[in-house]
Coordinates of N, CA and C in Angstrom, one line a residue:
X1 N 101.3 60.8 102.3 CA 102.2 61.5 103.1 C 103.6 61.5 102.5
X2 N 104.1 60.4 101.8 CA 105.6 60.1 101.4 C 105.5 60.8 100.1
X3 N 104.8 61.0 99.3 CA 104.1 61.7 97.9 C 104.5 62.9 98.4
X4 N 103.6 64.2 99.5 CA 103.8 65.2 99.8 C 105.2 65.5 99.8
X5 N 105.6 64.6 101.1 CA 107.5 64.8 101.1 C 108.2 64.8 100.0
X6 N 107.7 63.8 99.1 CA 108.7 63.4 98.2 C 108.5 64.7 96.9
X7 N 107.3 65.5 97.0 CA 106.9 66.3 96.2 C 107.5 67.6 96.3
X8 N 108.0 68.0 97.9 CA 108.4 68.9 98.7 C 109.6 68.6 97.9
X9 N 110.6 67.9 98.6 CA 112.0 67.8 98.2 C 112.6 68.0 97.1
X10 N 111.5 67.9 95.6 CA 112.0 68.6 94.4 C 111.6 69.8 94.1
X11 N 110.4 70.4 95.3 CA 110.3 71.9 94.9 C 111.6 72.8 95.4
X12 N 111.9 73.5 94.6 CA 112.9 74.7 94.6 C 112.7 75.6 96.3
X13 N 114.0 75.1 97.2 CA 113.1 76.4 98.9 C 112.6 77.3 98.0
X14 N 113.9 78.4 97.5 CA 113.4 79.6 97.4 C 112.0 79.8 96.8
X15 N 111.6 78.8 95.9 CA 110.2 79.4 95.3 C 109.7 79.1 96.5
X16 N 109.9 77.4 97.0 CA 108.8 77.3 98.2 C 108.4 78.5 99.6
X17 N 109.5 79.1 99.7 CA 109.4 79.9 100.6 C 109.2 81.8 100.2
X18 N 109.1 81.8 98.6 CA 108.9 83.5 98.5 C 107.7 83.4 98.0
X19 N 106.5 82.9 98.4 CA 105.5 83.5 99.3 C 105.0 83.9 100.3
X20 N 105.7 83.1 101.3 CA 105.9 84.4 102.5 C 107.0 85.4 102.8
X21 N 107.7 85.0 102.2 CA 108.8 86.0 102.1 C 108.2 87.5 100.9
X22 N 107.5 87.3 100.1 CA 107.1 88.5 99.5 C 105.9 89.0 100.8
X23 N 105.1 88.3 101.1 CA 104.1 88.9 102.0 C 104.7 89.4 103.0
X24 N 105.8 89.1 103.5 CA 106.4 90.0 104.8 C 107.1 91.3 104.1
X25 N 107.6 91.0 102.8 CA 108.5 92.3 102.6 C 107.6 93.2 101.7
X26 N 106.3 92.7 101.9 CA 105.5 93.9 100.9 C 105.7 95.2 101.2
X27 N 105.5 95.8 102.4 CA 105.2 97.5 102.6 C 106.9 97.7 102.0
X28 N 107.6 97.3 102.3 CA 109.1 97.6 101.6 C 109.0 97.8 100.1
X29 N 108.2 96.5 99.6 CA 108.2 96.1 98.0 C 107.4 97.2 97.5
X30 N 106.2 97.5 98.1 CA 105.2 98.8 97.8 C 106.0 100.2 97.7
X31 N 106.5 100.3 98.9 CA 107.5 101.7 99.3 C 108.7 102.3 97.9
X32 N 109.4 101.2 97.6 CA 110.3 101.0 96.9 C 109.3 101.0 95.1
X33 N 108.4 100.9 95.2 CA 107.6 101.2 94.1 C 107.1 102.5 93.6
X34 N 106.5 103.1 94.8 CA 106.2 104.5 94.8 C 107.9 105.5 95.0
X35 N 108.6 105.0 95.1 CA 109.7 105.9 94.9 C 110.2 105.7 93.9
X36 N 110.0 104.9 93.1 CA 110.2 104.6 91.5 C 109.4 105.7 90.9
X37 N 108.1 105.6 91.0 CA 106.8 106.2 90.2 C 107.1 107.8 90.6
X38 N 107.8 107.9 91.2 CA 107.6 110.2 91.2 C 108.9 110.4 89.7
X39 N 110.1 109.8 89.8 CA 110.9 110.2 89.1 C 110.3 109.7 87.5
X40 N 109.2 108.5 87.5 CA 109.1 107.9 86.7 C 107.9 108.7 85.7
X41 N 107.0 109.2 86.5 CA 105.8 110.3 86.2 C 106.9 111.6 85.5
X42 N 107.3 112.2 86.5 CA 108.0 113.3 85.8 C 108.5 113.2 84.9
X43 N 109.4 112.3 84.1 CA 110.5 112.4 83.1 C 109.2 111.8 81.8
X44 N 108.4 111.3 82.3 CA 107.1 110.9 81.1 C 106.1 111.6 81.1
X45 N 105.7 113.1 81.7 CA 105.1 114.0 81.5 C 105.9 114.6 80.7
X46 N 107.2 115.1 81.2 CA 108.1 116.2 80.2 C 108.5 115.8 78.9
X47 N 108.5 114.5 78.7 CA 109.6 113.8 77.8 C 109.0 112.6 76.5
X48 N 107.5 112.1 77.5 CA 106.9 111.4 76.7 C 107.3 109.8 77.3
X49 N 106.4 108.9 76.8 CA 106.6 107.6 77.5 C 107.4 106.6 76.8
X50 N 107.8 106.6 75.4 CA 108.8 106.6 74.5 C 110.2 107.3 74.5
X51 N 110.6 107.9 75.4 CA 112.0 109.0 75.4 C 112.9 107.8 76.0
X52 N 113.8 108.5 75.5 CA 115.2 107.4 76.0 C 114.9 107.6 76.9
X53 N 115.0 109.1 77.3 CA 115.6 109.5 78.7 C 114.6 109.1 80.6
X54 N 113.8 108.8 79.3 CA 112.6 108.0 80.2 C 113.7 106.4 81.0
X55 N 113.9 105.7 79.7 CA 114.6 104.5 80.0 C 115.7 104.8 81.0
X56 N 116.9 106.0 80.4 CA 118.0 105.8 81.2 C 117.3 106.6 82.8
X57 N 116.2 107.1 83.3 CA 116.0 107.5 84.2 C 115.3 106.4 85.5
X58 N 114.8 105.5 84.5 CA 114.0 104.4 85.4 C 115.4 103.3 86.2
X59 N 116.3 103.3 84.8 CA 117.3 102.3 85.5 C 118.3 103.0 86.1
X60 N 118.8 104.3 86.2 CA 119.2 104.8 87.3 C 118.4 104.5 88.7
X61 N 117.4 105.4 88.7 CA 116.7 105.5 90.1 C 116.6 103.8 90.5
X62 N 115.9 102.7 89.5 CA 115.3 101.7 89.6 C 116.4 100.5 90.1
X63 N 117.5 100.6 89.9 CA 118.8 99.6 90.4 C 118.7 99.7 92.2
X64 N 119.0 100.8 92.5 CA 119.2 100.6 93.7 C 117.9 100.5 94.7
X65 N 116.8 101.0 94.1 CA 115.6 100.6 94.7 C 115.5 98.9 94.7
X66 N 115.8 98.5 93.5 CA 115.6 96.7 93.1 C 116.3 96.3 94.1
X67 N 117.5 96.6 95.0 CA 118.8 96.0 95.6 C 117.8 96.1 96.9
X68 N 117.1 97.2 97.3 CA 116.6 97.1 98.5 C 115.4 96.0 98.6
X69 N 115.2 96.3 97.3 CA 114.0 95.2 97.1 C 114.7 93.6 97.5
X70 N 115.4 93.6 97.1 CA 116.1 91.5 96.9 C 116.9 91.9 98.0
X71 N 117.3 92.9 98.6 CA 118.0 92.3 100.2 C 116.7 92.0 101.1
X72 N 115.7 93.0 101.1 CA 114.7 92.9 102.0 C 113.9 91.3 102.0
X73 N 114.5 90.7 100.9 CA 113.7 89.5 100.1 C 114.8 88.2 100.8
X74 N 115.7 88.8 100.2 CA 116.9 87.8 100.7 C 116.9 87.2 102.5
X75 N 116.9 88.6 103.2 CA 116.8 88.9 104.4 C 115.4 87.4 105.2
X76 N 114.4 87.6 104.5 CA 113.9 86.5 104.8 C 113.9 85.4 104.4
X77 N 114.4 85.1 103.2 CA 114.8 83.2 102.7 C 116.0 83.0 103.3
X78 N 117.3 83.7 103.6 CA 118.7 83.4 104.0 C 119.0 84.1 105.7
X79 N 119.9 82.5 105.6 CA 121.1 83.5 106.8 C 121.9 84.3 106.7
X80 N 122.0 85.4 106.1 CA 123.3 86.2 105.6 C 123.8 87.1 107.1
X81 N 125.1 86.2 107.3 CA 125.0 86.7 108.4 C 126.9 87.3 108.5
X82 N 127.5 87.3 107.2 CA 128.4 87.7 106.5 C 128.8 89.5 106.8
X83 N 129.8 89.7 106.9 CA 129.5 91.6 107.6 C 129.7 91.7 105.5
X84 N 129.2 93.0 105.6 CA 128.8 93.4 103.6 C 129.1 94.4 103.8
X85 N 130.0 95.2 102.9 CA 130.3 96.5 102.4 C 129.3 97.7 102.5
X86 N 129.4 98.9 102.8 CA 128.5 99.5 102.9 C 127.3 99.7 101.6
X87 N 126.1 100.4 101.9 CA 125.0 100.2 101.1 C 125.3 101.2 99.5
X88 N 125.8 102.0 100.0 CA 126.0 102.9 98.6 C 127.3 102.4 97.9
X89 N 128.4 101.4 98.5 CA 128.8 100.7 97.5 C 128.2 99.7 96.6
X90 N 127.6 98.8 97.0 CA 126.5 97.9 96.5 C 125.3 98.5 96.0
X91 N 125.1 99.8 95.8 CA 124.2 100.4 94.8 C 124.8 100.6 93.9
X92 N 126.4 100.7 93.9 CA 127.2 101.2 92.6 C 127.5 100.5 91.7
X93 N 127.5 99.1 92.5 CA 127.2 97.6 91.7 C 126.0 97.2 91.2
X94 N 124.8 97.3 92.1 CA 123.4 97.6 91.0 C 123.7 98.0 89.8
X95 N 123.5 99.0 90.1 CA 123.6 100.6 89.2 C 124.8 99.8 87.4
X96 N 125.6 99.0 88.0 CA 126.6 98.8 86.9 C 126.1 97.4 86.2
X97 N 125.0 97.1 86.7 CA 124.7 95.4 86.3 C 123.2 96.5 85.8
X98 N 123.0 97.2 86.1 CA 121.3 97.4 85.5 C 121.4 98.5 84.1
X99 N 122.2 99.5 84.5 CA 122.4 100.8 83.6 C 122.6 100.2 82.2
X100 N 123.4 99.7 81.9 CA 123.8 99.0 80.6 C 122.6 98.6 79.6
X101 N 121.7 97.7 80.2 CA 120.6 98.0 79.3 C 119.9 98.6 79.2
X102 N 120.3 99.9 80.0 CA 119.4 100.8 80.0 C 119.8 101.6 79.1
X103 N 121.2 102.1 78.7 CA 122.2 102.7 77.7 C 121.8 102.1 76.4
X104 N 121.8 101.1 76.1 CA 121.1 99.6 74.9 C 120.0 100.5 75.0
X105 N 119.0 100.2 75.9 CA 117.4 100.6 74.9 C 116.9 102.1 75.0
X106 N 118.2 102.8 75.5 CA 117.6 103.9 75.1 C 118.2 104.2 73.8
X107 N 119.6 103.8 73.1 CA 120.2 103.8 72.3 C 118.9 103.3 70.9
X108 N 118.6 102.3 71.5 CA 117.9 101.7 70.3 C 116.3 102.2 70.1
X109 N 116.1 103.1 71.4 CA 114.9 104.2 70.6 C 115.3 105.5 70.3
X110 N 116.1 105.8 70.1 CA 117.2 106.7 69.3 C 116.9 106.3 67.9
X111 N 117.6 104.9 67.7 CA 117.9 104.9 66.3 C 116.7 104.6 66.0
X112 N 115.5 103.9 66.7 CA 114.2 103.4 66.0 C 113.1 105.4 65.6
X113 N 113.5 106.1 66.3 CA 113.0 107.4 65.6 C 113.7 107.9 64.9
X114 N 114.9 107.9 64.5 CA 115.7 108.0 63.7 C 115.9 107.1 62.2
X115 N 115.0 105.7 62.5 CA 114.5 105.1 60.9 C 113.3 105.5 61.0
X116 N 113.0 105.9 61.8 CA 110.9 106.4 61.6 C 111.2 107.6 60.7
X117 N 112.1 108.4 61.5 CA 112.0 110.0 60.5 C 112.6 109.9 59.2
X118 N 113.6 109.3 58.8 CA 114.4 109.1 58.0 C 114.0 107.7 56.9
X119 N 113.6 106.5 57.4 CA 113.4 105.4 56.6 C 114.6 104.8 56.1
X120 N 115.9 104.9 56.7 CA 116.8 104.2 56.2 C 117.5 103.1 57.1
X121 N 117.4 102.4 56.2 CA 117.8 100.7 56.8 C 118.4 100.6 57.5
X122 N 119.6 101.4 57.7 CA 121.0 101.7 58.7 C 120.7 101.6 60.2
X123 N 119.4 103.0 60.2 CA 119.3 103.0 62.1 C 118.0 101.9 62.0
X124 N 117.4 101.5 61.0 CA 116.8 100.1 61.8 C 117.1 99.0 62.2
X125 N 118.5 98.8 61.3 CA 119.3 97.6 61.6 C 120.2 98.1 63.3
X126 N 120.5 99.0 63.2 CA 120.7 99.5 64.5 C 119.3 99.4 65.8
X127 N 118.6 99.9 65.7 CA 117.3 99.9 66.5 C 117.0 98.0 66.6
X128 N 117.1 97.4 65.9 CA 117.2 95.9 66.1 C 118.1 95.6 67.2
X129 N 119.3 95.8 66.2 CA 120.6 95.3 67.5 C 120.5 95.7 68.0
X130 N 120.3 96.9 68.8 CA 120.2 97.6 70.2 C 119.1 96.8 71.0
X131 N 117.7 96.7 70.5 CA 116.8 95.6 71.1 C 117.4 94.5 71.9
X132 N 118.1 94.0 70.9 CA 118.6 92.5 70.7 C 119.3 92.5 72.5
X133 N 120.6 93.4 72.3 CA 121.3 93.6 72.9 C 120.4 93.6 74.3
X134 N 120.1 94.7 74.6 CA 119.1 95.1 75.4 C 118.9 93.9 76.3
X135 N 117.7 93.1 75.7 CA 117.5 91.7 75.9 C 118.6 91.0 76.7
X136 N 119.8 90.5 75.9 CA 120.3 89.5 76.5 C 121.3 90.7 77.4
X137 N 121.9 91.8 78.0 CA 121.8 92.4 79.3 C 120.7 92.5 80.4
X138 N 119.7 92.2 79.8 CA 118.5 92.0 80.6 C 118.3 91.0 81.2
X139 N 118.0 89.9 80.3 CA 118.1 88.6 81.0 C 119.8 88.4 82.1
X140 N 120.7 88.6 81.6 CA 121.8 88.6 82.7 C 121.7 88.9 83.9
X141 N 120.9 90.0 83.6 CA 121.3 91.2 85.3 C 120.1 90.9 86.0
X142 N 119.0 89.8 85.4 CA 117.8 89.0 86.7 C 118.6 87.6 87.1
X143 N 120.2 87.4 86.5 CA 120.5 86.1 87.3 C 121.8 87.1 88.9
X144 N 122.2 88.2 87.7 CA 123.2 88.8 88.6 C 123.3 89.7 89.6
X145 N 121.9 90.6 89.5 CA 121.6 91.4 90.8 C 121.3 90.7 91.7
X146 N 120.8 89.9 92.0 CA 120.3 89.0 93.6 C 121.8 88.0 93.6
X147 N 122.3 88.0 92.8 CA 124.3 87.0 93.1 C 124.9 88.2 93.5
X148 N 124.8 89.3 93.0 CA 125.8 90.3 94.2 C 125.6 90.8 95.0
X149 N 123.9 90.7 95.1 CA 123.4 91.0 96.7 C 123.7 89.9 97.4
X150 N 123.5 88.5 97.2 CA 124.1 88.0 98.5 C 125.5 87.7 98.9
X151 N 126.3 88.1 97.6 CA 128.0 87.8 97.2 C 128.3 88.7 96.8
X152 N 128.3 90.1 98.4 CA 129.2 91.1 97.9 C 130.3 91.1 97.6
X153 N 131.2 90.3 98.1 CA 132.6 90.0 97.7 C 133.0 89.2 96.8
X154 N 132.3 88.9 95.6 CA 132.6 88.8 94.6 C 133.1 90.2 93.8
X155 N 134.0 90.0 92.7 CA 134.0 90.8 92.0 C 133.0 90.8 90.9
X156 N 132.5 92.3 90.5 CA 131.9 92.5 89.4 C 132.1 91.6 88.0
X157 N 133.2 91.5 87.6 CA 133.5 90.8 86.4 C 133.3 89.3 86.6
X158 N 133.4 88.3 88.1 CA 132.9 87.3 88.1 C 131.5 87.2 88.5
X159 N 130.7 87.6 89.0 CA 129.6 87.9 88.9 C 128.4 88.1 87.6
X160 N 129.4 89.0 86.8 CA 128.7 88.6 85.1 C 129.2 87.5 84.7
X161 N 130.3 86.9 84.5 CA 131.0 85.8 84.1 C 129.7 84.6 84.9
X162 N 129.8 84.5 85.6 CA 129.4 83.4 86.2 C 127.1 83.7 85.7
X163 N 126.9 84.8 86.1 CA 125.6 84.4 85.6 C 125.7 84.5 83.9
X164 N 126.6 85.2 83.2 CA 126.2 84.8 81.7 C 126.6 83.1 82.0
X165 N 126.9 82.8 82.4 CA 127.5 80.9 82.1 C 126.1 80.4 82.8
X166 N 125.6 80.9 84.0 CA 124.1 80.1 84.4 C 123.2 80.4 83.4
X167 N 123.0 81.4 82.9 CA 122.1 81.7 81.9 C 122.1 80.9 80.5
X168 N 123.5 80.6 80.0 CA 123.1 79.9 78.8 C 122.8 78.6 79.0
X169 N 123.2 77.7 80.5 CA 122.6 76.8 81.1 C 120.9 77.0 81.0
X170 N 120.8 77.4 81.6 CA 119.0 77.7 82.0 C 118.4 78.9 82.0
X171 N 118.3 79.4 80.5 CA 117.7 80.3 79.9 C 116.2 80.8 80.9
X172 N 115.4 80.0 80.6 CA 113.9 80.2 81.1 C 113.4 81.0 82.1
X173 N 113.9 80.7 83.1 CA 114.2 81.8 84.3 C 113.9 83.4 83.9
X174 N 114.9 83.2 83.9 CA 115.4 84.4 83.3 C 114.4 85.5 82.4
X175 N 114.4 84.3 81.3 CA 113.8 85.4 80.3 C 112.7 85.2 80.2
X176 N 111.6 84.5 81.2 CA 110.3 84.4 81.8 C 110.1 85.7 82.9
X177 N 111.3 86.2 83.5 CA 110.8 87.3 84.0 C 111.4 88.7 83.8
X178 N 112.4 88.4 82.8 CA 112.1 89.8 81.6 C 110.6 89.9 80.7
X179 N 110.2 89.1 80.3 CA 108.9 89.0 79.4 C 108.0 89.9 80.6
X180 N 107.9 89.5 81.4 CA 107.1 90.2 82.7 C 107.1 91.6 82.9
X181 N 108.6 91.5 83.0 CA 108.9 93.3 82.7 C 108.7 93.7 82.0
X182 N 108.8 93.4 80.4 CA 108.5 93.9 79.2 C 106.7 94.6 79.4
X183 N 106.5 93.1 79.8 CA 104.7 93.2 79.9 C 104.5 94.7 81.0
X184 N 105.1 94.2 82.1 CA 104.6 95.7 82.9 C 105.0 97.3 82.5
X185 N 105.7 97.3 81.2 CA 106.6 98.5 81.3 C 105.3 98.9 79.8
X186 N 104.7 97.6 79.3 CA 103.5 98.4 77.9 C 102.5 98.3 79.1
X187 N 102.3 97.6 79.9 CA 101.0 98.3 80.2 C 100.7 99.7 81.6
X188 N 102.2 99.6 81.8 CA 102.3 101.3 82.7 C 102.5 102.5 81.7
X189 N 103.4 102.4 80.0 CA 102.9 103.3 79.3 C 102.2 103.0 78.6
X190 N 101.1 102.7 78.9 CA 99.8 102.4 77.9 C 98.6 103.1 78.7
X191 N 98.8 103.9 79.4 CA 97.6 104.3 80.4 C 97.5 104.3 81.6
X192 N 98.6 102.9 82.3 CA 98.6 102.9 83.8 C 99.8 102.8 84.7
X193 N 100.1 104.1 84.3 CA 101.1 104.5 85.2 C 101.6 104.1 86.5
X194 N 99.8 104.1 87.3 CA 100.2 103.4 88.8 C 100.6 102.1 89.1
X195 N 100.3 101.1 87.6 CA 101.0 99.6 87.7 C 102.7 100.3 88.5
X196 N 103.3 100.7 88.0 CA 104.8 101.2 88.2 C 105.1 101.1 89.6
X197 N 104.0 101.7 90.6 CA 104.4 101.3 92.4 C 104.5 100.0 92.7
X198 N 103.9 99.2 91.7 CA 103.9 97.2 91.8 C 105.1 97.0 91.7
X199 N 105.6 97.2 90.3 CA 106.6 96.6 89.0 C 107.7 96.3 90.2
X200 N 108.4 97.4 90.4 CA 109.8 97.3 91.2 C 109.5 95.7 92.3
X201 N 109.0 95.9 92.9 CA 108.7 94.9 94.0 C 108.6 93.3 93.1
X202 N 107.4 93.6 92.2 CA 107.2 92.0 91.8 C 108.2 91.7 90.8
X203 N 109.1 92.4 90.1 CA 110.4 92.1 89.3 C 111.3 91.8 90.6
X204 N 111.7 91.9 92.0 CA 112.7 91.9 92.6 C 112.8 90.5 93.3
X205 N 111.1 90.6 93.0 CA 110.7 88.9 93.9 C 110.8 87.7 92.4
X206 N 110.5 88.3 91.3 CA 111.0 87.2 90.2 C 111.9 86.8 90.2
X207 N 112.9 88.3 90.3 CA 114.6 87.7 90.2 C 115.2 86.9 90.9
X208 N 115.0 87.1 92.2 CA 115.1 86.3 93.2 C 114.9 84.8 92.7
X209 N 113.4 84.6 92.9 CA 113.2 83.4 92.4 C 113.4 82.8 90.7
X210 N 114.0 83.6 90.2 CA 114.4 83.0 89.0 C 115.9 82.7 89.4
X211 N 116.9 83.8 90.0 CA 118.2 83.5 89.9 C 118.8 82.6 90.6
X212 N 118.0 82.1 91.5 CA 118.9 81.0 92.4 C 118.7 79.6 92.0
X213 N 117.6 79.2 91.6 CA 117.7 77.9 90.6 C 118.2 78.1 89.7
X214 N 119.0 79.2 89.1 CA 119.9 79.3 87.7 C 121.1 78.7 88.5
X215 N 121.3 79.7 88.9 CA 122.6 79.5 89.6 C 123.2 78.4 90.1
X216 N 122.4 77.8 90.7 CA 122.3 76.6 92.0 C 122.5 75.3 90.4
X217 N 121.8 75.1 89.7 CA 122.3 74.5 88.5 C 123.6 74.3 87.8
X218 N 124.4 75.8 88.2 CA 125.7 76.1 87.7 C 126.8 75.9 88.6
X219 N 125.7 75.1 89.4 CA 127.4 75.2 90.2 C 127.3 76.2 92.0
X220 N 126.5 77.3 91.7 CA 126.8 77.6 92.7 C 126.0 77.8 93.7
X221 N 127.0 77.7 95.0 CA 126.6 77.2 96.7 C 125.0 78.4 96.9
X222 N 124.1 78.1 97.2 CA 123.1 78.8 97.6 C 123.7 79.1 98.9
X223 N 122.9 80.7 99.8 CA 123.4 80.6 101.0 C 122.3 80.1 102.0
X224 N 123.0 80.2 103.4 CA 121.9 78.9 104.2 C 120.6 79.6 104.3
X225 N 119.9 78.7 103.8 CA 118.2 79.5 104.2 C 117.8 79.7 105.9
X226 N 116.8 80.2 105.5 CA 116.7 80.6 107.0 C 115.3 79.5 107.4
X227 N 114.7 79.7 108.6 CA 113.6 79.0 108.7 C 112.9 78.9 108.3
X228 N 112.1 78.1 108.1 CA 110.4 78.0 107.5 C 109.8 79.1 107.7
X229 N 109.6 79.6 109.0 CA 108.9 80.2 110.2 C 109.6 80.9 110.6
X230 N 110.5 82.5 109.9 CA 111.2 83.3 110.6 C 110.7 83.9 111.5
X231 N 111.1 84.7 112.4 CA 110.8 86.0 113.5 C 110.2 87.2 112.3
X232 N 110.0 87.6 112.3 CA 109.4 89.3 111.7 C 110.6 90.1 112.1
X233 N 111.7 90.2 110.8 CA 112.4 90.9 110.7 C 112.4 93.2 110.5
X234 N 112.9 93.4 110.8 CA 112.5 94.7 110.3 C 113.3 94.7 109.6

């Protein structure tokens, strides 16, 4: 019995608790998936599954969908009981934490067709750095979209400030559930498209559970969890 407790007490709530907290916000997590997948089908019929325009179109539509995803998430691990700025300002803040590597990798499959056609060192060494880049915007914005969904009133500029500082604290998080992403984004253009109604939901529930043991390491106050055993929120 004292083993169990004592085993409980160093598991992380939030992991401990987002398994039921994903199972209650699934039809959300689902919903929020298939409204990814129409814009996501089209611009990779017309454009191909390699097109920037593919990238900068996922992380448009895909920011503010993610935010409904991690409040819907939030909503059942926390008390947030804070009055929050309206919703389409806080998608503008998505949108400004996600877009950026989205600008990065489309940038960098630019210059990677651009040393394919050409063969010169210049746009590969560019198509690198742009990767590169990519990456470490990526890993940031799974510690910083779920910190400014529950800390609207932070500003933007502390909100990157603060998770680039949890991130180079505690990398792993993080870039355990970009690798994830990476993984779901070759095997939805590899054939299976319909993975893509998943992706949004199970990236919203990683971030979650990656960012707040970053965070929570760095210093900052988690908000009050909610019960073991919530009510069935809508």
């Amino acid at each position: 019995m004292s083993a169990s407790v004592e085993l409980e007490s160093r598991t992380d709530p939030v992991l401990r608790r987002m398994p039921c907290a994903f199972w209650r916000s699934l039809p959300v997590l689902l919903g929020i998936g298939c409204a990814l997948l129409v814009p996501t089908l089209v611009v990779g019929v017309f454009f191909g599954a390699a097109s920037p325009i593919l990238a900068l179109v996922v992380c448009v539509f895909g920011a503010p969908l993610l935010l409904l995803g991690i409040d819907r998430l939030h909503t059942e691990l926390f008390e947030l009981t804070a009055e929050r700025p309206p919703w389409w300002r806080r998608a503008l803040v998505a949108e400004a934490i996600v877009l950026p590597f989205g600008v990065t990798a489309a940038l960098s499959l630019i210059a990677a067709a651009a040393a394919e056609a050409s063969g010169a060192v210049l746009f590969t060494l560019a198509a690198a750095a742009g990767a590169l880049a990519t990456v470490v915007l990526a890993v940031v914005a799974v510690v910083a979209l779920p910190l400014a969904a529950a800390r609207p009133e932070s500003s933007l500029r502390a909100i990157f400030m603060v998770s680039f500082y949890a991130v180079v604290r505690s990398p792993l998080p993080a870039i355990a559930t970009v690798l994830v992403g990476c993984a779901l984004v070759w095997i939805g253009t590899s054939g299976l498209p319909g993975l893509t109604a998943i992706a949004p939901g199970l990236l919203a529930a990683l971030a979650v559970s990656a960012a707040w043991p970053t965070v929570v390491r760095a210093g900052v106050a988690m908000p009050p969890l909610s019960p073991l055993m919530p009510s069935t929120r809508l």
